Amino acid sequence: MAKGGFRGMPGGMNQAAMMKQAQKMQQEMLRMQEEQEKKTFTAKAGGGMVAATVNGKHELVEIAINPEAVDPDDVEMLQDMVIAAVNEAMRAADSEAANNMSRLTGGLNLGGLF
């Protein structure tokens, strides 16, 4: 290895600088994960008849069902609305986490490196 760093690295970045940058990125990622876990994501289904709220840890923290949605003759529709609302709230949490990671890595897919 050349004295100035890795061959082909832009600006002759040396190993210590690379490690420092990786540690900085890892700390930023941990901070973002902590913030994400504190957030909540709410989604509605059935025209607002069912609302589900999840947190950034993918835990269901609240479910709200409009009494008008409760039809004893059509329990399956209520079940479907609950599932749809919970799944959409989970997707919203995942989407924000992915966007945050993309901003952190500049769009570079690190494939679980951190």
C-alpha positions as YAML, in Angstrom:
chain: A
units: angstrom
residues:
- id: 1
  name: MET
  ca: [0.00, 0.00, 0.00]
- id: 2
  name: ALA
  ca: [1.25, 3.44, -0.84]
- id: 3
  name: LYS
  ca: [2.27, 5.67, 2.05]
- id: 4
  name: GLY
  ca: [-0.45, 8.25, 1.26]
- id: 5
  name: GLY
  ca: [-3.34, 5.81, 1.62]
- id: 6
  name: PHE
  ca: [-5.24, 3.34, -0.51]
- id: 7
  name: ARG
  ca: [-4.52, 3.40, -4.18]
- id: 8
  name: GLY
  ca: [-7.40, 4.74, -6.17]
- id: 9
  name: MET
  ca: [-9.10, 6.37, -3.19]
- id: 10
  name: PRO
  ca: [-10.20, 9.94, -3.91]
- id: 11
  name: GLY
  ca: [-7.90, 12.47, -2.33]
- id: 12
  name: GLY
  ca: [-5.60, 9.74, -1.01]
- id: 13
  name: MET
  ca: [-7.90, 9.02, 1.97]
- id: 14
  name: ASN
  ca: [-5.95, 6.97, 4.47]
- id: 15
  name: GLN
  ca: [-7.21, 4.14, 6.61]
- id: 16
  name: ALA
  ca: [-7.51, 6.27, 9.78]
- id: 17
  name: ALA
  ca: [-9.63, 8.84, 7.98]
- id: 18
  name: MET
  ca: [-11.83, 6.10, 6.53]
- id: 19
  name: MET
  ca: [-12.34, 4.57, 9.98]
- id: 20
  name: LYS
  ca: [-13.16, 7.97, 11.47]
- id: 21
  name: GLN
  ca: [-15.71, 8.60, 8.72]
- id: 22
  name: ALA
  ca: [-17.25, 5.14, 9.21]
- id: 23
  name: GLN
  ca: [-17.53, 5.71, 12.97]
- id: 24
  name: LYS
  ca: [-19.14, 9.10, 12.38]
- id: 25
  name: MET
  ca: [-21.64, 7.51, 9.98]
- id: 26
  name: GLN
  ca: [-22.38, 4.73, 12.48]
- id: 27
  name: GLN
  ca: [-23.00, 7.25, 15.28]
- id: 28
  name: GLU
  ca: [-25.31, 9.25, 13.03]
- id: 29
  name: MET
  ca: [-27.16, 6.07, 12.08]
- id: 30
  name: LEU
  ca: [-27.66, 5.16, 15.76]
- id: 31
  name: ARG
  ca: [-28.96, 8.66, 16.48]
- id: 32
  name: MET
  ca: [-31.39, 8.38, 13.57]
- id: 33
  name: GLN
  ca: [-32.57, 4.96, 14.77]
- id: 34
  name: GLU
  ca: [-33.23, 6.33, 18.26]
- id: 35
  name: GLU
  ca: [-35.24, 9.21, 16.79]
- id: 36
  name: GLN
  ca: [-37.14, 6.80, 14.54]
- id: 37
  name: GLU
  ca: [-38.10, 4.60, 17.49]
- id: 38
  name: LYS
  ca: [-39.66, 7.60, 19.28]
- id: 39
  name: LYS
  ca: [-41.86, 8.56, 16.33]
- id: 40
  name: THR
  ca: [-45.37, 7.32, 15.68]
- id: 41
  name: PHE
  ca: [-47.04, 6.61, 12.36]
- id: 42
  name: THR
  ca: [-50.79, 6.56, 11.89]
- id: 43
  name: ALA
  ca: [-52.73, 5.21, 8.94]
- id: 44
  name: LYS
  ca: [-56.44, 4.94, 8.30]
- id: 45
  name: ALA
  ca: [-58.53, 2.43, 6.38]
- id: 46
  name: GLY
  ca: [-62.16, 2.11, 5.38]
- id: 47
  name: GLY
  ca: [-62.57, 5.81, 4.77]
- id: 48
  name: GLY
  ca: [-61.24, 6.63, 8.22]
- id: 49
  name: MET
  ca: [-63.34, 4.04, 10.04]
- id: 50
  name: VAL
  ca: [-60.21, 2.38, 11.43]
- id: 51
  name: ALA
  ca: [-56.97, 4.09, 12.43]
- id: 52
  name: ALA
  ca: [-53.82, 2.30, 13.53]
- id: 53
  name: THR
  ca: [-50.77, 3.88, 15.13]
- id: 54
  name: VAL
  ca: [-47.39, 2.16, 15.30]
- id: 55
  name: ASN
  ca: [-44.09, 3.40, 16.64]
- id: 56
  name: GLY
  ca: [-40.69, 3.25, 14.99]
- id: 57
  name: LYS
  ca: [-40.03, -0.08, 16.71]
- id: 58
  name: HIS
  ca: [-42.94, -1.61, 14.77]
- id: 59
  name: GLU
  ca: [-45.13, -1.90, 17.84]
- id: 60
  name: LEU
  ca: [-48.86, -1.28, 17.54]
- id: 61
  name: VAL
  ca: [-49.52, 1.43, 20.12]
- id: 62
  name: GLU
  ca: [-53.10, 2.43, 19.33]
- id: 63
  name: ILE
  ca: [-56.07, 1.25, 17.35]
- id: 64
  name: ALA
  ca: [-59.20, 3.35, 16.93]
- id: 65
  name: ILE
  ca: [-62.39, 1.90, 15.49]
- id: 66
  name: ASN
  ca: [-65.37, 4.06, 14.67]
- id: 67
  name: PRO
  ca: [-68.46, 2.43, 16.21]
- id: 68
  name: GLU
  ca: [-70.17, 2.69, 12.82]
- id: 69
  name: ALA
  ca: [-67.62, 0.20, 11.47]
- id: 70
  name: VAL
  ca: [-68.83, -2.49, 13.85]
- id: 71
  name: ASP
  ca: [-71.33, -4.63, 11.98]
- id: 72
  name: PRO
  ca: [-71.93, -8.02, 13.63]
- id: 73
  name: ASP
  ca: [-73.00, -9.40, 10.26]
- id: 74
  name: ASP
  ca: [-69.73, -8.36, 8.56]
- id: 75
  name: VAL
  ca: [-66.89, -8.93, 11.02]
- id: 76
  name: GLU
  ca: [-64.57, -9.84, 8.14]
- id: 77
  name: MET
  ca: [-64.74, -6.31, 6.73]
- id: 78
  name: LEU
  ca: [-63.71, -4.84, 10.10]
- id: 79
  name: GLN
  ca: [-60.86, -7.33, 10.34]
- id: 80
  name: ASP
  ca: [-59.69, -6.39, 6.85]
- id: 81
  name: MET
  ca: [-59.78, -2.67, 7.72]
- id: 82
  name: VAL
  ca: [-57.73, -3.26, 10.87]
- id: 83
  name: ILE
  ca: [-55.14, -5.26, 8.94]
- id: 84
  name: ALA
  ca: [-54.99, -2.65, 6.18]
- id: 85
  name: ALA
  ca: [-54.53, 0.22, 8.62]
- id: 86
  name: VAL
  ca: [-51.81, -1.57, 10.61]
- id: 87
  name: ASN
  ca: [-49.94, -2.63, 7.46]
- id: 88
  name: GLU
  ca: [-50.07, 0.89, 6.02]
- id: 89
  name: ALA
  ca: [-48.77, 2.39, 9.27]
- id: 90
  name: MET
  ca: [-45.90, -0.14, 9.24]
- id: 91
  name: ARG
  ca: [-45.11, 0.76, 5.63]
- id: 92
  name: ALA
  ca: [-45.01, 4.45, 6.58]
- id: 93
  name: ALA
  ca: [-42.52, 3.68, 9.38]
- id: 94
  name: ASP
  ca: [-40.38, 1.57, 7.03]
- id: 95
  name: SER
  ca: [-40.47, 4.20, 4.32]
- id: 96
  name: GLU
  ca: [-39.25, 6.94, 6.63]
- id: 97
  name: ALA
  ca: [-36.49, 4.72, 7.99]
- id: 98
  name: ALA
  ca: [-35.36, 3.88, 4.43]
- id: 99
  name: ASN
  ca: [-35.41, 7.56, 3.44]
- id: 100
  name: ASN
  ca: [-33.35, 8.49, 6.49]
- id: 101
  name: MET
  ca: [-30.81, 5.77, 5.71]
- id: 102
  name: SER
  ca: [-30.61, 6.88, 2.09]
- id: 103
  name: ARG
  ca: [-29.89, 10.45, 3.18]
- id: 104
  name: LEU
  ca: [-27.21, 9.22, 5.57]
- id: 105
  name: THR
  ca: [-25.44, 7.06, 3.00]
- id: 106
  name: GLY
  ca: [-25.98, 9.38, 0.05]
- id: 107
  name: GLY
  ca: [-28.06, 6.70, -1.66]
- id: 108
  name: LEU
  ca: [-25.29, 4.11, -1.37]
- id: 109
  name: ASN
  ca: [-26.69, 0.66, -0.58]
- id: 110
  name: LEU
  ca: [-24.44, -0.74, 2.13]
- id: 111
  name: GLY
  ca: [-26.31, -4.04, 2.36]
- id: 112
  name: GLY
  ca: [-26.35, -4.32, 6.15]
- id: 113
  name: LEU
  ca: [-22.79, -3.10, 6.64]
- id: 114
  name: PHE
  ca: [-23.92, -1.11, 9.68]
...
